[in-house]
Amino acid sequence: MTAKGCFSYKNATANGFNITNQLQVRVEAIDNNVAKIYTTDENGNPLPMPVNVSLRTGEDVNVPVYNNEFLIVWIESYVLAVGGVDILWLHNQKQQAFSASNGITAFSL
């Protein structure tokens, strides 16, 4: 498994993955909490979600297709499978960034 980058719910950048010559999977934020996973052809035209594409949470709960998309939230990790083979993992990094007032110092234990 190789890292292919990261995704942010806070910007308008969509991430894409070439699954086959005719099928791409894209991940795109809807708002700061929800994103969608959808399929397109090689030219970026939306396609119906193929029946052999599935998504499950890190706890092995299947995510249903809604309007030809999978809806995901930032607090969960996901695994995308095609034909029963896991091909894409979305790992929630479960971390927070800190900001502090001037004069406040940080430390780790």
XYZ file of N, CA and C in Angstrom:
327
model
N 0.853 -1.168 0.000
C 0.000 0.000 0.000
C 0.901 1.233 0.000
N 0.629 2.189 -0.879
C 1.407 3.414 -0.941
C 0.506 4.607 -0.681
N 1.050 5.615 -0.025
C 0.300 6.839 0.250
C 0.095 7.608 -1.042
N -1.083 8.147 -1.209
C -1.402 8.892 -2.419
C -1.813 10.329 -2.113
N -1.551 10.815 -0.923
C -1.877 12.185 -0.588
C -2.893 12.263 0.525
N -3.458 13.433 0.675
C -4.452 13.633 1.722
C -5.586 14.494 1.179
N -6.664 14.503 1.927
C -7.877 15.197 1.526
C -8.308 16.119 2.658
N -8.758 17.309 2.325
C -9.249 18.248 3.326
C -10.702 18.593 3.041
N -11.488 18.597 4.097
C -12.877 19.023 3.998
C -12.974 20.542 3.915
N -11.866 21.243 4.099
C -11.887 22.699 4.212
C -11.543 23.434 2.920
N -11.317 22.716 1.824
C -11.045 23.435 0.579
C -11.790 22.781 -0.575
N -11.723 23.407 -1.713
C -12.504 22.963 -2.866
C -11.730 22.005 -3.770
N -10.588 21.517 -3.326
C -9.799 20.610 -4.142
C -10.403 19.215 -4.126
N -10.721 18.686 -5.277
C -11.201 17.306 -5.390
C -9.999 16.407 -5.664
N -9.990 15.239 -5.059
C -8.944 14.266 -5.294
C -9.510 13.158 -6.163
N -8.701 12.658 -7.104
C -9.167 11.611 -7.995
C -8.200 10.460 -8.080
N -8.749 9.296 -8.423
C -7.958 8.079 -8.561
C -8.416 7.349 -9.811
N -7.470 6.971 -10.654
C -7.770 6.189 -11.851
C -7.884 4.726 -11.452
N -9.086 4.177 -11.577
C -9.326 2.786 -11.221
C -9.088 1.889 -12.433
N -9.656 2.266 -13.564
C -9.413 1.615 -14.848
C -9.249 2.720 -15.880
N -9.068 2.350 -17.149
C -8.969 3.362 -18.209
C -10.255 4.158 -18.375
N -11.390 3.570 -18.005
C -12.685 4.231 -18.184
C -13.355 4.641 -16.873
N -12.717 4.403 -15.724
C -13.364 4.672 -14.444
C -12.426 5.397 -13.490
N -12.905 6.526 -12.991
C -12.201 7.273 -11.956
C -13.093 7.369 -10.726
N -12.466 7.441 -9.564
C -13.167 7.719 -8.312
C -12.682 9.082 -7.848
N -13.617 9.927 -7.449
C -13.264 11.269 -6.964
C -13.829 11.492 -5.573
N -13.088 12.252 -4.780
C -13.506 12.625 -3.431
C -13.540 14.146 -3.394
N -14.680 14.697 -2.986
C -14.874 16.145 -3.036
C -15.683 16.603 -1.823
N -15.217 17.660 -1.180
C -15.928 18.191 -0.018
C -17.258 18.806 -0.425
N -18.264 18.580 0.404
C -19.550 19.254 0.263
C -19.568 20.467 1.199
N -19.110 20.256 2.425
C -18.941 21.336 3.398
C -17.807 20.940 4.333
N -17.653 21.620 5.470
C -16.536 21.343 6.372
C -16.656 20.018 7.114
N -17.779 19.323 6.991
C -17.988 18.073 7.714
C -18.312 16.878 6.832
N -18.774 17.123 5.629
C -19.265 16.053 4.756
C -18.583 16.153 3.392
N -18.244 14.986 2.841
C -17.689 14.917 1.490
C -18.426 13.819 0.730
N -18.195 13.794 -0.568
C -18.817 12.766 -1.399
C -17.743 12.035 -2.179
N -18.006 10.747 -2.393
C -17.178 9.915 -3.255
C -18.059 9.527 -4.431
N -17.597 9.812 -5.632
C -18.394 9.524 -6.819
C -17.493 9.043 -7.940
N -18.101 8.480 -8.970
C -17.346 7.943 -10.098
C -17.566 8.794 -11.342
N -16.523 8.836 -12.177
C -16.584 9.551 -13.451
C -15.898 8.705 -14.518
N -16.109 9.114 -15.765
C -15.330 8.511 -16.843
C -13.987 9.234 -16.928
N -13.162 8.864 -17.892
C -11.827 9.448 -18.015
C -11.850 10.938 -18.343
N -12.995 11.460 -18.787
C -13.124 12.883 -19.100
C -13.769 13.674 -17.963
N -14.058 13.021 -16.850
C -14.649 13.709 -15.704
C -16.163 13.770 -15.704
N -16.790 13.082 -16.646
C -18.254 13.061 -16.689
C -18.783 12.093 -15.633
N -19.724 12.531 -14.785
C -20.246 11.650 -13.735
C -20.858 10.376 -14.312
N -20.648 9.282 -13.585
C -21.210 7.981 -13.952
C -22.056 7.468 -12.796
N -23.051 6.634 -13.101
C -23.754 5.949 -12.003
C -22.749 5.098 -11.226
N -22.982 4.974 -9.925
C -22.075 4.167 -9.107
C -22.168 2.713 -9.564
N -21.065 2.126 -10.024
C -21.106 0.724 -10.450
C -21.517 -0.185 -9.288
N -22.246 -1.236 -9.601
C -22.734 -2.136 -8.552
C -21.592 -2.884 -7.869
N -20.428 -2.980 -8.513
C -19.313 -3.692 -7.901
C -18.415 -2.792 -7.049
N -18.801 -1.518 -6.879
C -18.052 -0.589 -6.037
C -18.777 -0.472 -4.702
N -18.040 -0.670 -3.614
C -18.638 -0.570 -2.284
C -17.736 0.220 -1.360
N -18.346 0.744 -0.309
C -17.617 1.516 0.693
C -18.055 1.030 2.062
N -17.092 0.887 2.959
C -17.421 0.512 4.332
C -16.583 1.357 5.280
N -17.082 1.486 6.497
C -16.350 2.231 7.511
C -15.218 1.375 8.062
N -14.394 1.980 8.886
C -13.324 1.250 9.546
C -13.839 0.163 10.470
N -15.111 0.259 10.854
C -15.736 -0.766 11.702
C -16.511 -1.784 10.869
N -16.269 -1.831 9.570
C -16.905 -2.777 8.642
C -18.408 -2.588 8.494
N -18.878 -1.363 8.584
C -20.291 -1.053 8.340
C -20.401 -0.543 6.902
N -21.228 -1.183 6.099
C -21.403 -0.761 4.708
C -22.065 0.607 4.632
N -21.553 1.450 3.746
C -22.108 2.778 3.500
C -22.994 2.674 2.264
N -24.257 3.057 2.367
C -25.133 2.944 1.197
C -24.844 4.030 0.160
N -25.134 3.705 -1.078
C -25.051 4.687 -2.162
C -26.259 5.602 -2.051
N -26.029 6.917 -2.185
C -27.098 7.905 -2.144
C -26.924 8.819 -3.346
N -27.888 8.820 -4.258
C -27.812 9.639 -5.479
C -26.507 9.401 -6.245
N -26.132 8.130 -6.393
C -24.923 7.735 -7.115
C -23.635 8.214 -6.462
N -23.667 8.468 -5.157
C -22.496 8.903 -4.409
C -22.472 8.198 -3.059
N -21.293 8.122 -2.484
C -21.152 7.763 -1.082
C -20.907 9.058 -0.327
N -21.608 9.265 0.774
C -21.365 10.424 1.623
C -20.490 9.989 2.787
N -19.443 10.779 3.069
C -18.527 10.459 4.150
C -18.383 11.661 5.077
N -17.975 11.400 6.311
C -17.757 12.451 7.304
C -16.344 12.341 7.848
N -15.843 13.431 8.387
C -14.440 13.510 8.788
C -14.089 12.663 10.007
N -15.050 12.249 10.794
C -14.720 11.531 12.028
C -14.541 10.030 11.823
N -14.673 9.547 10.612
C -14.626 8.107 10.343
C -13.517 7.796 9.348
N -13.043 6.555 9.350
C -12.147 6.036 8.322
C -12.966 5.131 7.404
N -12.503 4.971 6.149
C -13.276 4.221 5.153
C -12.369 3.346 4.299
N -12.976 2.323 3.700
C -12.296 1.457 2.733
C -13.205 1.335 1.512
N -12.656 1.636 0.332
C -13.390 1.496 -0.921
C -12.944 0.205 -1.591
N -13.897 -0.578 -2.041
C -13.591 -1.847 -2.713
C -14.240 -1.869 -4.089
N -13.579 -2.517 -5.021
C -14.122 -2.764 -6.358
C -14.066 -4.269 -6.591
N -15.222 -4.842 -6.867
C -15.294 -6.278 -7.075
C -14.856 -7.074 -5.859
N -15.085 -6.520 -4.665
C -14.714 -7.210 -3.437
C -13.260 -7.069 -3.044
N -12.473 -6.326 -3.822
C -11.052 -6.131 -3.535
C -10.850 -4.710 -3.006
N -10.267 -4.579 -1.819
C -9.989 -3.263 -1.250
C -8.942 -2.555 -2.092
N -9.270 -1.314 -2.515
C -8.332 -0.588 -3.381
C -7.952 0.786 -2.855
N -8.760 1.349 -1.944
C -8.497 2.707 -1.473
C -8.890 2.815 -0.010
N -7.977 3.325 0.788
C -8.214 3.495 2.213
C -8.184 4.973 2.547
N -9.192 5.445 3.251
C -9.255 6.822 3.713
C -9.091 6.779 5.230
N -7.926 7.179 5.710
C -7.603 7.092 7.129
C -7.870 8.430 7.810
N -8.756 8.423 8.782
C -8.918 9.602 9.617
C -7.691 9.681 10.504
N -7.038 10.831 10.493
C -5.812 10.969 11.264
C -6.066 11.334 12.724
N -7.317 11.632 13.053
C -7.715 11.895 14.431
C -6.704 12.755 15.170
N -6.522 13.954 14.654
C -5.611 14.880 15.304
C -6.205 16.275 15.272
N -5.705 17.112 16.116
C -6.145 18.497 16.196
C -4.925 19.400 16.071
N -5.100 20.554 15.475
C -4.065 21.575 15.418
C -4.328 22.556 16.554
N -3.274 22.971 17.234
C -3.410 23.903 18.346
C -3.056 25.316 17.915
N -3.766 26.287 18.450
C -3.405 27.693 18.390
C -3.494 28.199 19.814
N -2.614 29.141 20.155
C -2.596 29.656 21.525
C -2.300 31.149 21.509
N -2.728 31.809 22.529
C -2.450 33.244 22.697
C -0.968 33.457 22.892
N -0.523 34.692 22.588
C 0.879 35.059 22.849
C 1.187 34.830 24.322
N 2.375 34.335 24.596
C 2.790 34.082 25.968
C 2.468 32.677 26.462
N 1.638 31.946 25.765
C 1.321 30.563 26.133
C 2.337 29.667 25.466
N 3.005 28.819 26.237
C 3.975 27.894 25.676
C 3.387 26.489 25.648
N 3.817 25.712 24.707
C 3.303 24.349 24.528
C 4.335 23.333 24.967
N 3.869 22.168 25.355
C 4.751 21.064 25.704
C 4.017 19.762 25.445
N 4.765 18.675 25.329
C 4.211 17.325 25.179
C 4.667 16.494 26.357
N 3.855 15.559 26.774
C 4.189 14.686 27.904
C 4.696 13.356 27.406
